[in-house]
Amino acid sequence: MQTQSFEIPLSHTGEEVKKRIEICVAEQIPVLLTGGTGLGKTYFLSRLARQHNQHLTKINQVGSSADMVLGMLVATNFTTRWQDGLLTDKVRHGGWLSVEEIARLDQEIQGRMFSLLDTDDPVLSLVEMGENLTPHPDFRFFATTNEGSEYFVRGIDKALRDRFFVQEWGLDFWNLDVLDDQVGVGKSNGNKLRQMLSQGVVTLRKVVIAIHLIQKGLEPRQAWTICGINAAMEA
């Protein structure tokens, strides 16, 4: 049984993109990754966070309210107190945060983002508390969307979009040649697996999970079945 977790390496193109994103991290520039589902956008950000000894907190905008993201007043012992939401907590205490599907961001939250992502004097305005919160030095903001850049332009205010370094993520950012042996498909099915990834039939997330299961000693075909790869491979 293998104890060291396998990571899919970046291609040369992916490494060049990573260098640009590393500059953004160092300079506290917000980063937005666009592109189709299953290409490994969040996987990349999570791994980058680990390389910086950080944990990536993720907010999925589908079903997330302003209270969950920003915070709310709660009643306790005949009084009220402010309870930070996920975003506010990271702004206050530091850490890495990624908003998934930011193109569907609630308009109220969008309004708070303008000042938070300002490069000159960033603050998160908590009007409920009359507080302008200056971000912790270790706060880093990322976002992803499964839609292309054209949808993103329509889905969010241009002034907010311009606060990001925007990078369209591609499957070619990964060196997928290493998957043949790791997933146990061999050379014969390796090309088919990569083709299914490019067509969105199988997601990179599923492949990574299958690799981790195989590393723990599970028979490859069992791992494929659990991750929904087996049926696709035999189709």
PDB file of C-alpha atoms in Angstrom:
ATOM      1  CA  MET A   1       0.000   0.000   0.000  1.00  0.00           C
ATOM      2  CA  GLN A   2       1.366   3.423  -0.961  1.00  0.00           C
ATOM      3  CA  THR A   3       1.422   6.081   1.704  1.00  0.00           C
ATOM      4  CA  GLN A   4       2.462   9.075  -0.389  1.00  0.00           C
ATOM      5  CA  SER A   5      -0.451  10.645  -2.221  1.00  0.00           C
ATOM      6  CA  PHE A   6      -0.005  10.927  -5.981  1.00  0.00           C
ATOM      7  CA  GLU A   7      -0.394  14.345  -7.582  1.00  0.00           C
ATOM      8  CA  ILE A   8      -1.010  14.827 -11.295  1.00  0.00           C
ATOM      9  CA  PRO A   9       1.924  16.903 -12.585  1.00  0.00           C
ATOM     10  CA  LEU A  10       1.443  20.070 -14.560  1.00  0.00           C
ATOM     11  CA  SER A  11       2.492  20.263 -18.187  1.00  0.00           C
ATOM     12  CA  HIS A  12       4.992  22.877 -19.365  1.00  0.00           C
ATOM     13  CA  THR A  13       2.065  25.183 -20.200  1.00  0.00           C
ATOM     14  CA  GLY A  14       0.544  24.555 -16.788  1.00  0.00           C
ATOM     15  CA  GLU A  15       3.829  25.369 -15.059  1.00  0.00           C
ATOM     16  CA  GLU A  16       4.021  28.686 -16.910  1.00  0.00           C
ATOM     17  CA  VAL A  17       0.482  29.549 -15.805  1.00  0.00           C
ATOM     18  CA  LYS A  18       1.342  28.548 -12.246  1.00  0.00           C
ATOM     19  CA  LYS A  19       4.263  31.001 -12.259  1.00  0.00           C
ATOM     20  CA  ARG A  20       1.871  33.835 -13.104  1.00  0.00           C
ATOM     21  CA  ILE A  21      -0.555  32.763 -10.389  1.00  0.00           C
ATOM     22  CA  GLU A  22       2.312  32.559  -7.875  1.00  0.00           C
ATOM     23  CA  ILE A  23       3.079  36.202  -8.647  1.00  0.00           C
ATOM     24  CA  CYS A  24      -0.568  37.054  -7.956  1.00  0.00           C
ATOM     25  CA  VAL A  25      -0.371  35.208  -4.633  1.00  0.00           C
ATOM     26  CA  ALA A  26       2.750  37.127  -3.640  1.00  0.00           C
ATOM     27  CA  GLU A  27       1.210  40.459  -4.659  1.00  0.00           C
ATOM     28  CA  GLN A  28      -2.249  39.702  -3.158  1.00  0.00           C
ATOM     29  CA  ILE A  29      -3.959  39.914  -6.556  1.00  0.00           C
ATOM     30  CA  PRO A  30      -7.296  38.015  -6.745  1.00  0.00           C
ATOM     31  CA  VAL A  31      -7.276  35.118  -9.214  1.00  0.00           C
ATOM     32  CA  LEU A  32     -10.201  33.835 -11.272  1.00  0.00           C
ATOM     33  CA  LEU A  33     -10.029  30.521 -13.152  1.00  0.00           C
ATOM     34  CA  THR A  34     -12.628  30.027 -15.889  1.00  0.00           C
ATOM     35  CA  GLY A  35     -13.347  26.973 -18.028  1.00  0.00           C
ATOM     36  CA  GLY A  36     -15.505  23.879 -18.285  1.00  0.00           C
ATOM     37  CA  THR A  37     -16.305  21.490 -15.479  1.00  0.00           C
ATOM     38  CA  GLY A  38     -13.928  18.677 -14.591  1.00  0.00           C
ATOM     39  CA  LEU A  39     -10.711  20.346 -15.773  1.00  0.00           C
ATOM     40  CA  GLY A  40      -9.099  20.496 -12.330  1.00  0.00           C
ATOM     41  CA  LYS A  41      -9.451  24.189 -11.460  1.00  0.00           C
ATOM     42  CA  THR A  42     -10.284  23.615  -7.794  1.00  0.00           C
ATOM     43  CA  TYR A  43      -7.856  20.671  -7.638  1.00  0.00           C
ATOM     44  CA  PHE A  44      -5.082  23.019  -8.752  1.00  0.00           C
ATOM     45  CA  LEU A  45      -6.003  25.715  -6.228  1.00  0.00           C
ATOM     46  CA  SER A  46      -6.250  23.209  -3.368  1.00  0.00           C
ATOM     47  CA  ARG A  47      -2.832  21.793  -4.216  1.00  0.00           C
ATOM     48  CA  LEU A  48      -1.327  25.268  -4.538  1.00  0.00           C
ATOM     49  CA  ALA A  49      -2.698  26.115  -1.102  1.00  0.00           C
ATOM     50  CA  ARG A  50      -1.076  23.005   0.413  1.00  0.00           C
ATOM     51  CA  GLN A  51       2.243  23.969  -1.163  1.00  0.00           C
ATOM     52  CA  HIS A  52       1.955  27.255   0.742  1.00  0.00           C
ATOM     53  CA  ASN A  53       0.957  25.452   3.968  1.00  0.00           C
ATOM     54  CA  GLN A  54      -2.572  26.791   3.618  1.00  0.00           C
ATOM     55  CA  HIS A  55      -6.025  25.214   3.525  1.00  0.00           C
ATOM     56  CA  LEU A  56      -8.353  26.326   0.726  1.00  0.00           C
ATOM     57  CA  THR A  57     -11.825  27.102   2.063  1.00  0.00           C
ATOM     58  CA  LYS A  58     -14.415  26.799  -0.708  1.00  0.00           C
ATOM     59  CA  ILE A  59     -17.743  28.612  -1.021  1.00  0.00           C
ATOM     60  CA  ASN A  60     -20.176  27.227  -3.584  1.00  0.00           C
ATOM     61  CA  GLN A  61     -22.476  30.042  -4.623  1.00  0.00           C
ATOM     62  CA  VAL A  62     -25.270  27.609  -5.460  1.00  0.00           C
ATOM     63  CA  GLY A  63     -27.364  27.669  -2.300  1.00  0.00           C
ATOM     64  CA  SER A  64     -25.076  29.986  -0.311  1.00  0.00           C
ATOM     65  CA  SER A  65     -26.817  32.949   1.297  1.00  0.00           C
ATOM     66  CA  ALA A  66     -25.349  36.310   2.231  1.00  0.00           C
ATOM     67  CA  ASP A  67     -25.581  35.254   5.885  1.00  0.00           C
ATOM     68  CA  MET A  68     -23.410  32.195   5.225  1.00  0.00           C
ATOM     69  CA  VAL A  69     -20.852  34.165   3.240  1.00  0.00           C
ATOM     70  CA  LEU A  70     -20.751  37.500   5.081  1.00  0.00           C
ATOM     71  CA  GLY A  71     -22.245  36.780   8.489  1.00  0.00           C
ATOM     72  CA  MET A  72     -25.296  37.613  10.553  1.00  0.00           C
ATOM     73  CA  LEU A  73     -26.572  38.841  13.886  1.00  0.00           C
ATOM     74  CA  VAL A  74     -27.538  35.980  16.198  1.00  0.00           C
ATOM     75  CA  ALA A  75     -29.442  36.102  19.472  1.00  0.00           C
ATOM     76  CA  THR A  76     -27.705  34.711  22.570  1.00  0.00           C
ATOM     77  CA  ASN A  77     -28.589  35.180  26.251  1.00  0.00           C
ATOM     78  CA  PHE A  78     -31.117  37.961  25.638  1.00  0.00           C
ATOM     79  CA  THR A  79     -28.683  39.914  23.473  1.00  0.00           C
ATOM     80  CA  THR A  80     -27.349  39.836  19.935  1.00  0.00           C
ATOM     81  CA  ARG A  81     -23.860  39.305  18.610  1.00  0.00           C
ATOM     82  CA  TRP A  82     -22.289  39.257  15.187  1.00  0.00           C
ATOM     83  CA  GLN A  83     -21.252  35.880  13.762  1.00  0.00           C
ATOM     84  CA  ASP A  84     -18.748  35.993  10.907  1.00  0.00           C
ATOM     85  CA  GLY A  85     -19.573  34.165   7.686  1.00  0.00           C
ATOM     86  CA  LEU A  86     -16.997  32.132   5.771  1.00  0.00           C
ATOM     87  CA  LEU A  87     -15.664  35.080   3.783  1.00  0.00           C
ATOM     88  CA  THR A  88     -15.578  37.489   6.713  1.00  0.00           C
ATOM     89  CA  ASP A  89     -13.774  34.948   8.894  1.00  0.00           C
ATOM     90  CA  LYS A  90     -10.982  34.567   6.337  1.00  0.00           C
ATOM     91  CA  VAL A  91     -10.734  38.327   5.817  1.00  0.00           C
ATOM     92  CA  ARG A  92     -10.459  38.851   9.570  1.00  0.00           C
ATOM     93  CA  HIS A  93      -8.123  35.985  10.493  1.00  0.00           C
ATOM     94  CA  GLY A  94      -6.320  35.220   7.238  1.00  0.00           C
ATOM     95  CA  GLY A  95      -6.351  32.203   4.950  1.00  0.00           C
ATOM     96  CA  TRP A  96      -7.146  31.182   1.400  1.00  0.00           C
ATOM     97  CA  LEU A  97     -10.702  31.251   0.096  1.00  0.00           C
ATOM     98  CA  SER A  98     -12.201  30.296  -3.259  1.00  0.00           C
ATOM     99  CA  VAL A  99     -15.695  31.234  -4.437  1.00  0.00           C
ATOM    100  CA  GLU A 100     -16.970  28.613  -6.873  1.00  0.00           C
ATOM    101  CA  GLU A 101     -19.413  29.671  -9.580  1.00  0.00           C
ATOM    102  CA  ILE A 102     -18.753  33.341  -8.886  1.00  0.00           C
ATOM    103  CA  ALA A 103     -20.701  34.286 -12.032  1.00  0.00           C
ATOM    104  CA  ARG A 104     -23.822  33.401 -10.022  1.00  0.00           C
ATOM    105  CA  LEU A 105     -22.771  35.447  -7.029  1.00  0.00           C
ATOM    106  CA  ASP A 106     -25.591  37.039  -5.047  1.00  0.00           C
ATOM    107  CA  GLN A 107     -25.894  40.735  -5.933  1.00  0.00           C
ATOM    108  CA  GLU A 108     -25.615  41.773  -2.288  1.00  0.00           C
ATOM    109  CA  ILE A 109     -22.335  39.899  -1.939  1.00  0.00           C
ATOM    110  CA  GLN A 110     -21.096  41.276  -5.261  1.00  0.00           C
ATOM    111  CA  GLY A 111     -21.564  44.772  -3.898  1.00  0.00           C
ATOM    112  CA  ARG A 112     -19.318  44.019  -0.919  1.00  0.00           C
ATOM    113  CA  MET A 113     -16.632  42.598  -3.203  1.00  0.00           C
ATOM    114  CA  PHE A 114     -15.818  45.897  -4.889  1.00  0.00           C
ATOM    115  CA  SER A 115     -14.079  47.444  -1.905  1.00  0.00           C
ATOM    116  CA  LEU A 116     -12.644  44.120  -0.670  1.00  0.00           C
ATOM    117  CA  LEU A 117     -10.822  43.461  -3.950  1.00  0.00           C
ATOM    118  CA  ASP A 118      -9.646  47.044  -4.378  1.00  0.00           C
ATOM    119  CA  THR A 119      -5.871  47.121  -4.804  1.00  0.00           C
ATOM    120  CA  ASP A 120      -5.340  50.520  -3.181  1.00  0.00           C
ATOM    121  CA  ASP A 121      -7.254  50.318   0.104  1.00  0.00           C
ATOM    122  CA  PRO A 122      -9.115  46.997   0.399  1.00  0.00           C
ATOM    123  CA  VAL A 123     -11.825  46.739   3.052  1.00  0.00           C
ATOM    124  CA  LEU A 124     -14.830  44.511   3.648  1.00  0.00           C
ATOM    125  CA  SER A 125     -17.741  46.732   4.615  1.00  0.00           C
ATOM    126  CA  LEU A 126     -19.873  45.182   7.361  1.00  0.00           C
ATOM    127  CA  VAL A 127     -22.698  47.712   7.412  1.00  0.00           C
ATOM    128  CA  GLU A 128     -24.569  45.619   9.975  1.00  0.00           C
ATOM    129  CA  MET A 129     -21.802  46.327  12.486  1.00  0.00           C
ATOM    130  CA  GLY A 130     -20.656  49.695  11.198  1.00  0.00           C
ATOM    131  CA  GLU A 131     -17.238  48.118  10.598  1.00  0.00           C
ATOM    132  CA  ASN A 132     -14.819  48.419   7.696  1.00  0.00           C
ATOM    133  CA  LEU A 133     -12.649  45.322   7.991  1.00  0.00           C
ATOM    134  CA  THR A 134      -9.124  45.493   6.592  1.00  0.00           C
ATOM    135  CA  PRO A 135      -8.013  42.105   5.210  1.00  0.00           C
ATOM    136  CA  HIS A 136      -5.470  40.092   7.176  1.00  0.00           C
ATOM    137  CA  PRO A 137      -2.039  40.044   5.443  1.00  0.00           C
ATOM    138  CA  ASP A 138      -2.422  36.293   4.834  1.00  0.00           C
ATOM    139  CA  PHE A 139      -5.849  36.586   3.174  1.00  0.00           C
ATOM    140  CA  ARG A 140      -5.916  35.409  -0.446  1.00  0.00           C
ATOM    141  CA  PHE A 141      -8.993  35.430  -2.688  1.00  0.00           C
ATOM    142  CA  PHE A 142      -9.648  33.041  -5.568  1.00  0.00           C
ATOM    143  CA  ALA A 143     -12.699  32.276  -7.665  1.00  0.00           C
ATOM    144  CA  THR A 144     -13.743  29.769 -10.314  1.00  0.00           C
ATOM    145  CA  THR A 145     -16.547  29.419 -12.807  1.00  0.00           C
ATOM    146  CA  ASN A 146     -17.473  26.475 -15.003  1.00  0.00           C
ATOM    147  CA  GLU A 147     -18.626  28.892 -17.681  1.00  0.00           C
ATOM    148  CA  GLY A 148     -16.328  30.421 -20.261  1.00  0.00           C
ATOM    149  CA  SER A 149     -15.058  33.965 -20.133  1.00  0.00           C
ATOM    150  CA  GLU A 150     -17.928  35.222 -22.329  1.00  0.00           C
ATOM    151  CA  TYR A 151     -20.532  34.103 -19.773  1.00  0.00           C
ATOM    152  CA  PHE A 152     -18.467  35.587 -16.996  1.00  0.00           C
ATOM    153  CA  VAL A 153     -18.532  38.994 -18.681  1.00  0.00           C
ATOM    154  CA  ARG A 154     -22.325  38.797 -18.825  1.00  0.00           C
ATOM    155  CA  GLY A 155     -22.743  37.292 -15.383  1.00  0.00           C
ATOM    156  CA  ILE A 156     -20.848  39.804 -13.275  1.00  0.00           C
ATOM    157  CA  ASP A 157     -20.121  43.511 -13.241  1.00  0.00           C
ATOM    158  CA  LYS A 158     -17.141  44.441 -15.422  1.00  0.00           C
ATOM    159  CA  ALA A 159     -15.684  46.625 -12.681  1.00  0.00           C
ATOM    160  CA  LEU A 160     -15.585  43.593 -10.388  1.00  0.00           C
ATOM    161  CA  ARG A 161     -14.189  41.322 -13.101  1.00  0.00           C
ATOM    162  CA  ASP A 162     -11.371  43.775 -13.761  1.00  0.00           C
ATOM    163  CA  ARG A 163     -10.163  43.327 -10.187  1.00  0.00           C
ATOM    164  CA  PHE A 164      -9.077  39.745 -11.015  1.00  0.00           C
ATOM    165  CA  PHE A 165      -6.251  38.140 -12.872  1.00  0.00           C
ATOM    166  CA  VAL A 166      -8.412  35.985 -15.164  1.00  0.00           C
ATOM    167  CA  GLN A 167      -7.045  32.711 -16.527  1.00  0.00           C
ATOM    168  CA  GLU A 168      -8.996  30.273 -18.669  1.00  0.00           C
ATOM    169  CA  TRP A 169      -8.025  26.797 -17.444  1.00  0.00           C
ATOM    170  CA  GLY A 170      -7.404  23.980 -19.897  1.00  0.00           C
ATOM    171  CA  LEU A 171      -6.984  20.228 -19.710  1.00  0.00           C
ATOM    172  CA  ASP A 172      -3.661  20.657 -21.510  1.00  0.00           C
ATOM    173  CA  PHE A 173      -2.312  22.308 -18.352  1.00  0.00           C
ATOM    174  CA  TRP A 174      -1.915  18.768 -16.935  1.00  0.00           C
ATOM    175  CA  ASN A 175       0.574  16.081 -17.964  1.00  0.00           C
ATOM    176  CA  LEU A 176      -1.979  13.306 -18.428  1.00  0.00           C
ATOM    177  CA  ASP A 177       0.495  10.804 -19.898  1.00  0.00           C
ATOM    178  CA  VAL A 178       1.327   9.684 -16.353  1.00  0.00           C
ATOM    179  CA  LEU A 179      -2.237   8.465 -15.769  1.00  0.00           C
ATOM    180  CA  ASP A 180      -1.882   5.216 -17.727  1.00  0.00           C
ATOM    181  CA  ASP A 181      -0.076   3.341 -14.966  1.00  0.00           C
ATOM    182  CA  GLN A 182      -1.513   5.267 -12.013  1.00  0.00           C
ATOM    183  CA  VAL A 183      -5.138   4.518 -12.888  1.00  0.00           C
ATOM    184  CA  GLY A 184      -4.254   1.018 -14.031  1.00  0.00           C
ATOM    185  CA  VAL A 185      -5.624   1.424 -17.559  1.00  0.00           C
ATOM    186  CA  GLY A 186      -2.346   0.785 -19.360  1.00  0.00           C
ATOM    187  CA  LYS A 187      -1.298   2.172 -22.719  1.00  0.00           C
ATOM    188  CA  SER A 188      -4.186   0.540 -24.581  1.00  0.00           C
ATOM    189  CA  ASN A 189      -6.863   2.533 -22.759  1.00  0.00           C
ATOM    190  CA  GLY A 190      -4.794   5.583 -21.847  1.00  0.00           C
ATOM    191  CA  ASN A 191      -5.709   7.498 -24.996  1.00  0.00           C
ATOM    192  CA  LYS A 192      -9.376   6.675 -24.485  1.00  0.00           C
ATOM    193  CA  LEU A 193      -9.250   7.980 -20.923  1.00  0.00           C
ATOM    194  CA  ARG A 194      -7.672  11.249 -22.043  1.00  0.00           C
ATOM    195  CA  GLN A 195     -10.256  11.584 -24.803  1.00  0.00           C
ATOM    196  CA  MET A 196     -13.084  11.117 -22.289  1.00  0.00           C
ATOM    197  CA  LEU A 197     -11.513  13.767 -20.072  1.00  0.00           C
ATOM    198  CA  SER A 198     -11.363  16.232 -22.967  1.00  0.00           C
ATOM    199  CA  GLN A 199     -15.020  15.514 -23.824  1.00  0.00           C
ATOM    200  CA  GLY A 200     -16.178  15.910 -20.223  1.00  0.00           C
ATOM    201  CA  VAL A 201     -17.406  12.297 -20.018  1.00  0.00           C
ATOM    202  CA  VAL A 202     -15.062  11.768 -17.056  1.00  0.00           C
ATOM    203  CA  THR A 203     -13.862  14.536 -14.738  1.00  0.00           C
ATOM    204  CA  LEU A 204     -10.322  14.940 -13.463  1.00  0.00           C
ATOM    205  CA  ARG A 205     -11.744  14.877  -9.937  1.00  0.00           C
ATOM    206  CA  LYS A 206     -13.055  11.337 -10.518  1.00  0.00           C
ATOM    207  CA  VAL A 207      -9.700  10.216 -11.892  1.00  0.00           C
ATOM    208  CA  VAL A 208      -7.846  11.622  -8.870  1.00  0.00           C
ATOM    209  CA  ILE A 209     -10.238   9.827  -6.503  1.00  0.00           C
ATOM    210  CA  ALA A 210      -9.707   6.567  -8.413  1.00  0.00           C
ATOM    211  CA  ILE A 211      -5.932   6.961  -8.114  1.00  0.00           C
ATOM    212  CA  HIS A 212      -6.189   7.498  -4.362  1.00  0.00           C
ATOM    213  CA  LEU A 213      -8.373   4.380  -3.989  1.00  0.00           C
ATOM    214  CA  ILE A 214      -5.899   2.299  -6.006  1.00  0.00           C
ATOM    215  CA  GLN A 215      -3.047   3.627  -3.859  1.00  0.00           C
ATOM    216  CA  LYS A 216      -4.901   2.363  -0.797  1.00  0.00           C
ATOM    217  CA  GLY A 217      -4.895  -1.134  -2.266  1.00  0.00           C
ATOM    218  CA  LEU A 218      -8.228  -1.293  -4.080  1.00  0.00           C
ATOM    219  CA  GLU A 219      -8.281  -3.319  -7.287  1.00  0.00           C
ATOM    220  CA  PRO A 220      -8.258  -0.890 -10.254  1.00  0.00           C
ATOM    221  CA  ARG A 221     -11.547  -2.013 -11.784  1.00  0.00           C
ATOM    222  CA  GLN A 222     -13.282  -1.635  -8.422  1.00  0.00           C
ATOM    223  CA  ALA A 223     -11.879   1.886  -8.150  1.00  0.00           C
ATOM    224  CA  TRP A 224     -13.060   2.707 -11.683  1.00  0.00           C
ATOM    225  CA  THR A 225     -16.539   1.423 -10.903  1.00  0.00           C
ATOM    226  CA  ILE A 226     -16.817   3.453  -7.699  1.00  0.00           C
ATOM    227  CA  CYS A 227     -15.723   6.590  -9.564  1.00  0.00           C
ATOM    228  CA  GLY A 228     -17.876   5.967 -12.630  1.00  0.00           C
ATOM    229  CA  ILE A 229     -14.903   5.400 -14.920  1.00  0.00           C
ATOM    230  CA  ASN A 230     -15.446   1.699 -15.610  1.00  0.00           C
ATOM    231  CA  ALA A 231     -18.721   2.131 -17.505  1.00  0.00           C
ATOM    232  CA  ALA A 232     -17.248   4.910 -19.600  1.00  0.00           C
ATOM    233  CA  MET A 233     -14.142   2.872 -20.410  1.00  0.00           C
ATOM    234  CA  GLU A 234     -16.239  -0.070 -21.583  1.00  0.00           C
ATOM    235  CA  ALA A 235     -18.786   2.010 -23.527  1.00  0.00           C
TER     236      ALA A 235
END
